[in-house]
Amino acid sequence: MGQDGSRPDYHNLTKNCKFSTRELHDWHKRFKKDFPSGGIDRRQFIELYKKMFAGGPGHEVDAFCDQVFRRYDADGDGVVSFEEFMVTLSVASRGTRTEKLRWAFALYDRNGDGLLTGAEITQMLTAIYSSCGKESSGVRAKETTTTILRSADDNGDGRLSEDEFVRHASDCKAIKEMLQGF
């Protein structure tokens, strides 16, 4: 999909994102300037992420970066292509509230089973808090996870479905906090 340095099919890409052909052309120029190989590999992505966020290096930050990278790298080939970048950017910048929440849910759902366990929520919160340089990130993450599950786990199974997550994103202060972390 254009990763080899060739010009992407802008018309086709407009079907998968909310950018015009002209906007895609302009974005592609900048993307090629910053990533002449036509894609962003894991190392480059993690370096960029760490530059954007003040939190220093650490296992949690690396794990969070890796999870975000996997969400961008939709085809799993180890490189974020221009197309993958633009589709994700489209959701982040022009997506509906529900589209953004579903994207965030998929980010937090580390094993891809459609449910957020307490462990997954705690892992992601710990990484988010660490990347923001917050003290006692692990303890705070566990406390926030407990609050989230207490507030949003409608069926009491100890996990959040995507629907529960989306439904409670606006009324659960702890979920709002989690979403503000990235």
Short mmCIF file of N, CA, C and O in Angstrom, two decimals, residues 21-68:
data_model
loop_
_atom_site.label_atom_id
_atom_site.label_comp_id
_atom_site.label_asym_id
_atom_site.label_seq_id
_atom_site.Cartn_x
_atom_site.Cartn_y
_atom_site.Cartn_z
N THR A 21 -8.58 14.11 -1.10
CA THR A 21 -7.45 13.72 -1.93
C THR A 21 -6.33 14.75 -1.81
O THR A 21 -5.15 14.38 -1.69
N ARG A 22 -6.67 16.02 -1.82
CA ARG A 22 -5.66 17.09 -1.70
C ARG A 22 -4.94 17.02 -0.36
O ARG A 22 -3.73 17.16 -0.28
N GLU A 23 -5.70 16.84 0.71
CA GLU A 23 -5.10 16.74 2.04
C GLU A 23 -4.17 15.53 2.13
O GLU A 23 -3.06 15.63 2.68
N LEU A 24 -4.60 14.43 1.56
CA LEU A 24 -3.75 13.23 1.57
C LEU A 24 -2.46 13.47 0.81
O LEU A 24 -1.39 13.04 1.25
N HIS A 25 -2.56 14.16 -0.32
CA HIS A 25 -1.37 14.48 -1.10
C HIS A 25 -0.39 15.32 -0.26
O HIS A 25 0.81 15.04 -0.23
N ASP A 26 -0.92 16.34 0.42
CA ASP A 26 -0.07 17.19 1.26
C ASP A 26 0.55 16.41 2.42
O ASP A 26 1.73 16.56 2.72
N TRP A 27 -0.26 15.58 3.06
CA TRP A 27 0.25 14.75 4.15
C TRP A 27 1.34 13.79 3.64
O TRP A 27 2.33 13.55 4.32
N HIS A 28 1.12 13.25 2.45
CA HIS A 28 2.09 12.29 1.91
C HIS A 28 3.44 12.95 1.67
O HIS A 28 4.49 12.35 1.93
N LYS A 29 3.43 14.18 1.19
CA LYS A 29 4.70 14.92 0.99
C LYS A 29 5.47 15.01 2.31
O LYS A 29 6.67 14.76 2.35
N ARG A 30 4.77 15.40 3.36
CA ARG A 30 5.43 15.52 4.68
C ARG A 30 5.89 14.17 5.20
O ARG A 30 6.97 14.04 5.78
N PHE A 31 5.06 13.16 5.02
CA PHE A 31 5.38 11.82 5.49
C PHE A 31 6.64 11.31 4.80
O PHE A 31 7.54 10.77 5.45
N LYS A 32 6.72 11.50 3.48
CA LYS A 32 7.89 11.05 2.71
C LYS A 32 9.15 11.81 3.13
O LYS A 32 10.24 11.24 3.14
N LYS A 33 8.98 13.08 3.47
CA LYS A 33 10.12 13.88 3.91
C LYS A 33 10.66 13.33 5.23
O LYS A 33 11.87 13.18 5.41
N ASP A 34 9.75 13.03 6.15
CA ASP A 34 10.15 12.54 7.47
C ASP A 34 10.53 11.05 7.47
O ASP A 34 11.37 10.63 8.27
N PHE A 35 9.93 10.29 6.56
CA PHE A 35 10.17 8.84 6.50
C PHE A 35 10.39 8.42 5.05
O PHE A 35 9.50 7.86 4.40
N PRO A 36 11.58 8.70 4.54
CA PRO A 36 11.87 8.44 3.11
C PRO A 36 11.66 6.99 2.69
O PRO A 36 11.41 6.73 1.51
N SER A 37 11.75 6.07 3.64
CA SER A 37 11.55 4.66 3.28
C SER A 37 10.09 4.36 2.98
O SER A 37 9.77 3.29 2.46
N GLY A 38 9.20 5.28 3.31
CA GLY A 38 7.78 5.08 3.05
C GLY A 38 7.01 4.53 4.22
O GLY A 38 5.81 4.30 4.12
N GLY A 39 7.67 4.30 5.35
CA GLY A 39 6.98 3.78 6.52
C GLY A 39 7.73 4.09 7.80
O GLY A 39 8.88 4.55 7.77
N ILE A 40 7.06 3.85 8.91
CA ILE A 40 7.64 4.07 10.23
C ILE A 40 7.82 2.72 10.89
O ILE A 40 6.85 2.00 11.11
N ASP A 41 9.07 2.36 11.19
CA ASP A 41 9.27 1.08 11.86
C ASP A 41 9.09 1.25 13.37
O ASP A 41 8.93 2.37 13.87
N ARG A 42 9.08 0.17 14.09
CA ARG A 42 8.83 0.16 15.54
C ARG A 42 9.79 1.09 16.28
O ARG A 42 9.39 1.87 17.14
N ARG A 43 11.07 1.02 15.95
CA ARG A 43 12.07 1.84 16.64
C ARG A 43 11.79 3.32 16.43
O ARG A 43 11.80 4.12 17.35
N GLN A 44 11.53 3.72 15.18
CA GLN A 44 11.22 5.12 14.87
C GLN A 44 9.96 5.58 15.60
O GLN A 44 9.91 6.69 16.13
N PHE A 45 8.97 4.72 15.62
CA PHE A 45 7.71 5.06 16.26
C PHE A 45 7.91 5.31 17.76
O PHE A 45 7.41 6.29 18.30
N ILE A 46 8.65 4.42 18.41
CA ILE A 46 8.88 4.55 19.85
C ILE A 46 9.69 5.81 20.13
O ILE A 46 9.41 6.54 21.08
N GLU A 47 10.69 6.10 19.30
CA GLU A 47 11.46 7.33 19.48
C GLU A 47 10.57 8.57 19.36
O GLU A 47 10.68 9.50 20.16
N LEU A 48 9.70 8.57 18.36
CA LEU A 48 8.79 9.70 18.18
C LEU A 48 7.86 9.84 19.37
O LEU A 48 7.63 10.95 19.87
N TYR A 49 7.33 8.74 19.83
CA TYR A 49 6.40 8.77 20.96
C TYR A 49 7.08 9.34 22.20
O TYR A 49 6.53 10.18 22.89
N LYS A 50 8.28 8.87 22.45
CA LYS A 50 9.00 9.34 23.64
C LYS A 50 9.35 10.82 23.55
O LYS A 50 9.41 11.51 24.56
N LYS A 51 9.57 11.32 22.34
CA LYS A 51 9.83 12.76 22.18
C LYS A 51 8.57 13.57 22.46
O LYS A 51 8.65 14.69 22.96
N MET A 52 7.42 13.00 22.11
CA MET A 52 6.16 13.72 22.27
C MET A 52 5.70 13.78 23.73
O MET A 52 5.01 14.70 24.13
N PHE A 53 6.07 12.77 24.50
CA PHE A 53 5.60 12.70 25.88
C PHE A 53 6.78 12.79 26.82
O PHE A 53 7.81 12.16 26.62
N ALA A 54 6.60 13.52 27.89
CA ALA A 54 7.69 13.85 28.81
C ALA A 54 8.22 12.66 29.59
O ALA A 54 9.35 12.67 30.03
N GLY A 55 7.40 11.65 29.81
CA GLY A 55 7.83 10.51 30.61
C GLY A 55 9.09 9.89 30.04
O GLY A 55 9.25 9.77 28.84
N GLY A 56 9.97 9.48 30.90
CA GLY A 56 11.24 8.93 30.47
C GLY A 56 11.12 7.49 30.05
O GLY A 56 10.04 6.92 29.99
N PRO A 57 12.25 6.87 29.75
CA PRO A 57 12.25 5.48 29.35
C PRO A 57 11.81 4.60 30.50
O PRO A 57 11.91 4.96 31.66
N GLY A 58 11.33 3.46 30.18
CA GLY A 58 10.92 2.51 31.19
C GLY A 58 10.13 1.40 30.55
O GLY A 58 9.61 1.54 29.45
N HIS A 59 10.04 0.29 31.25
CA HIS A 59 9.34 -0.88 30.71
C HIS A 59 7.89 -0.55 30.38
O HIS A 59 7.39 -0.92 29.33
N GLU A 60 7.20 0.17 31.28
CA GLU A 60 5.79 0.48 31.05
C GLU A 60 5.61 1.37 29.83
O GLU A 60 4.71 1.18 29.03
N VAL A 61 6.48 2.37 29.70
CA VAL A 61 6.39 3.29 28.56
C VAL A 61 6.65 2.52 27.27
O VAL A 61 5.93 2.68 26.28
N ASP A 62 7.66 1.67 27.26
CA ASP A 62 7.95 0.86 26.07
C ASP A 62 6.77 -0.04 25.72
O ASP A 62 6.42 -0.19 24.55
N ALA A 63 6.15 -0.63 26.74
CA ALA A 63 5.01 -1.52 26.50
C ALA A 63 3.84 -0.73 25.92
O ALA A 63 3.17 -1.20 24.99
N PHE A 64 3.61 0.47 26.44
CA PHE A 64 2.53 1.30 25.91
C PHE A 64 2.82 1.70 24.47
O PHE A 64 1.95 1.60 23.60
N CYS A 65 4.04 2.16 24.21
CA CYS A 65 4.43 2.52 22.84
C CYS A 65 4.23 1.34 21.89
O CYS A 65 3.74 1.51 20.77
N ASP A 66 4.63 0.17 22.35
CA ASP A 66 4.50 -1.02 21.52
C ASP A 66 3.03 -1.31 21.21
O ASP A 66 2.68 -1.64 20.08
N GLN A 67 2.17 -1.13 22.20
CA GLN A 67 0.74 -1.37 21.99
C GLN A 67 0.16 -0.34 21.01
O GLN A 67 -0.61 -0.69 20.13
N VAL A 68 0.54 0.91 21.15
CA VAL A 68 0.07 1.95 20.23
C VAL A 68 0.58 1.64 18.81
O VAL A 68 -0.16 1.73 17.84
#
